[in-house]
Short mmCIF file of C-alpha atoms in Angstrom, two decimals:
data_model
loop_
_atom_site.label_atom_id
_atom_site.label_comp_id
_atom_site.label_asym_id
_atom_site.label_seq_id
_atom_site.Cartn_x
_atom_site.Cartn_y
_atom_site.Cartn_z
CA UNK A 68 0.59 -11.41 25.31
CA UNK A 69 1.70 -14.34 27.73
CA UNK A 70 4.51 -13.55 29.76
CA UNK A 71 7.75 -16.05 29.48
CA UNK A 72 6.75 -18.05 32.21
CA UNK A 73 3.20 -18.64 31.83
CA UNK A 74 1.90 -21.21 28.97
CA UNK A 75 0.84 -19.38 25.49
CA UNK A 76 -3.11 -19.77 25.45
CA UNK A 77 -4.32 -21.91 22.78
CA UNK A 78 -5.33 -18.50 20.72
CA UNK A 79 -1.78 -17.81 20.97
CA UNK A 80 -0.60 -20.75 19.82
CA UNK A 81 -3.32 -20.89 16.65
CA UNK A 82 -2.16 -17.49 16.05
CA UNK A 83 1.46 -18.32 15.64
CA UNK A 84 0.60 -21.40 14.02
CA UNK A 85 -0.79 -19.67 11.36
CA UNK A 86 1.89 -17.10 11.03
CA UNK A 87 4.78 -20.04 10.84
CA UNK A 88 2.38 -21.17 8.06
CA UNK A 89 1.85 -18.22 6.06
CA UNK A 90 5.30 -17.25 5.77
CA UNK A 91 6.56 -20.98 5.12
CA UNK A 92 4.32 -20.17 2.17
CA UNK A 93 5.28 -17.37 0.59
CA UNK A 94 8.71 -18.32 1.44
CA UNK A 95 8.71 -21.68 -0.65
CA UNK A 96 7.12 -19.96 -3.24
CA UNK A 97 9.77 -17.25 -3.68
CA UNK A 98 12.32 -20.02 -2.99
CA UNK A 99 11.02 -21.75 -6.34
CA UNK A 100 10.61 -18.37 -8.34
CA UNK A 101 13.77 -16.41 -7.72
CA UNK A 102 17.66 -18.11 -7.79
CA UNK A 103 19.34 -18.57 -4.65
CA UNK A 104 21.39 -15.38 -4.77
CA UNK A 105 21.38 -11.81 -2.36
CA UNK A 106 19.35 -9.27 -4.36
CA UNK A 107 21.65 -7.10 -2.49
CA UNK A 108 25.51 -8.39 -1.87
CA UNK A 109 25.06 -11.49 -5.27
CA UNK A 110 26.01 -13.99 -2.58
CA UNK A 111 24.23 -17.31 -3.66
CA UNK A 112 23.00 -19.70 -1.16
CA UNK A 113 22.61 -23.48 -1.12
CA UNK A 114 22.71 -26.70 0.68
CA UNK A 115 22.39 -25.78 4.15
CA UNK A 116 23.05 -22.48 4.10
CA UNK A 117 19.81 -21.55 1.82
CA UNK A 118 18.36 -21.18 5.58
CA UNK A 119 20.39 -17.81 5.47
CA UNK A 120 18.27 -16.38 2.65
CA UNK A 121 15.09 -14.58 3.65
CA UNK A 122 12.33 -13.14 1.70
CA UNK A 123 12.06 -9.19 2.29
CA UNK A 124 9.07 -7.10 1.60
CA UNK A 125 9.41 -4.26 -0.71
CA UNK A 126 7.10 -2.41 0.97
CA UNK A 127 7.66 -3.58 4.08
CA UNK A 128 4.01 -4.94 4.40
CA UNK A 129 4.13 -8.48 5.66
CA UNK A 130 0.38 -9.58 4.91
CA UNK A 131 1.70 -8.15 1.11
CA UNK A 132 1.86 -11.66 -0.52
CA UNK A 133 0.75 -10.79 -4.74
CA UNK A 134 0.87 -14.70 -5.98
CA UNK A 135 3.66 -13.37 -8.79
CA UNK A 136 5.76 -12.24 -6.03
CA UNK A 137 6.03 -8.99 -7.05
CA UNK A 138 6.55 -7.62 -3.52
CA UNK A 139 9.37 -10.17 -2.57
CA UNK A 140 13.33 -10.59 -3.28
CA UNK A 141 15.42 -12.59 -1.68
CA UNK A 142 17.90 -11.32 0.68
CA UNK A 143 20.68 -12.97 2.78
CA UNK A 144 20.64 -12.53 6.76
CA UNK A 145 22.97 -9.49 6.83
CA UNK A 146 21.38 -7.68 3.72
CA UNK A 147 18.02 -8.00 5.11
CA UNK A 148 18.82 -6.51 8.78
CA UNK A 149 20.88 -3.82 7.23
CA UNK A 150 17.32 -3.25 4.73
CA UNK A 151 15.17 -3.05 7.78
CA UNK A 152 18.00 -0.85 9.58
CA UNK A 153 18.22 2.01 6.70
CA UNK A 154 13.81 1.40 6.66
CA UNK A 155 13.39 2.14 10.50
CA UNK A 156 16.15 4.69 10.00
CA UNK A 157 14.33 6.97 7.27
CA UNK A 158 11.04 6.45 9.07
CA UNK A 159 12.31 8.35 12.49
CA UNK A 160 14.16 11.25 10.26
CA UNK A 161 11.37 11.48 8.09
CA UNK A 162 10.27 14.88 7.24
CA UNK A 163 8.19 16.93 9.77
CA UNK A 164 9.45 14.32 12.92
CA UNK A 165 11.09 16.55 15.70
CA UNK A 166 14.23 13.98 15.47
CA UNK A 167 15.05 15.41 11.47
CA UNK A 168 18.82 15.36 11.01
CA UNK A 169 18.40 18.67 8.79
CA UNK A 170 18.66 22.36 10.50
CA UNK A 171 17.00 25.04 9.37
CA UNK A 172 16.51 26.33 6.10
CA UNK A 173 18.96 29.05 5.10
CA UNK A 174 17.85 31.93 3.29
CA UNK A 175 21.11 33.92 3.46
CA UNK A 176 22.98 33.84 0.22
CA UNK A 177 26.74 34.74 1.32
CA UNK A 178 28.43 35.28 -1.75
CA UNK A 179 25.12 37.42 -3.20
CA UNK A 180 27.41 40.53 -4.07
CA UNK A 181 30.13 39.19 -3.80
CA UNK A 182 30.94 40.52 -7.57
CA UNK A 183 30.01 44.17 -6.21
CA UNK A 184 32.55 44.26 -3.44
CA UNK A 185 35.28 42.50 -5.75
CA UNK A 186 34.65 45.65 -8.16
CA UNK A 187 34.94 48.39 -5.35
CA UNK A 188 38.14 46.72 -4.51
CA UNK A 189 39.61 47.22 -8.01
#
């Protein structure tokens, strides 16, 4: 990648050219498919404020793109960073990662005869 003060390379430029493109696409498309409302919060967008409505990835696979949109809803601004948030959040405590919020398993049961000492107390 270019550095912030060097030019992009023409590559570079082609590249994001082609990315702006692509997700003007889909975009449009789900624009014309779904109403102008927050899958999440119900907000509904229009005028100049539609610009606050993105299209999230289910799957969180951008090159995803099934022509019956399958893959898409429409989220506002807030909704989808909070979506991507909770994603990148699951992915680090996933299962077997060395970050897991959960301890050990605990296989002592504390209360196991607890109805034999209540007895010997009687």
């Amino acid at each position: 990648m270019s550095s912030p003060s060097t030019p992009p390379s023409k590559l570079d430029r082609i590249l994001a050219d082609a990315q702006r493109s692509r997700e003007e696409g889909y975009r449009d498309k789900a624009l014309r498919m779904y109403p102008h409302v927050c899958g999440r919060c119900a907000r509904e967008f229009s005028g100049k404020r539609l610009s606050e409505l993105t299209v999230h990835h289910r799957d969180h696979n951008h090159d995803n793109n099934p022509q019956d949109g399958s893959n898409w809803e429409l989220l506002c601004l807030f909704c989808h960073d909070n979506e991507h948030a909770r994603y990148t959040d699951q992915q680090y405590f996933s299962e077997g990662s060395t970050a897991s919020q959960t301890g050990p398993k605990t296989t002592h049961k504390a209360f196991a005869n607890l109805a034999d000492l209540l007895q010997k107390k009687s």
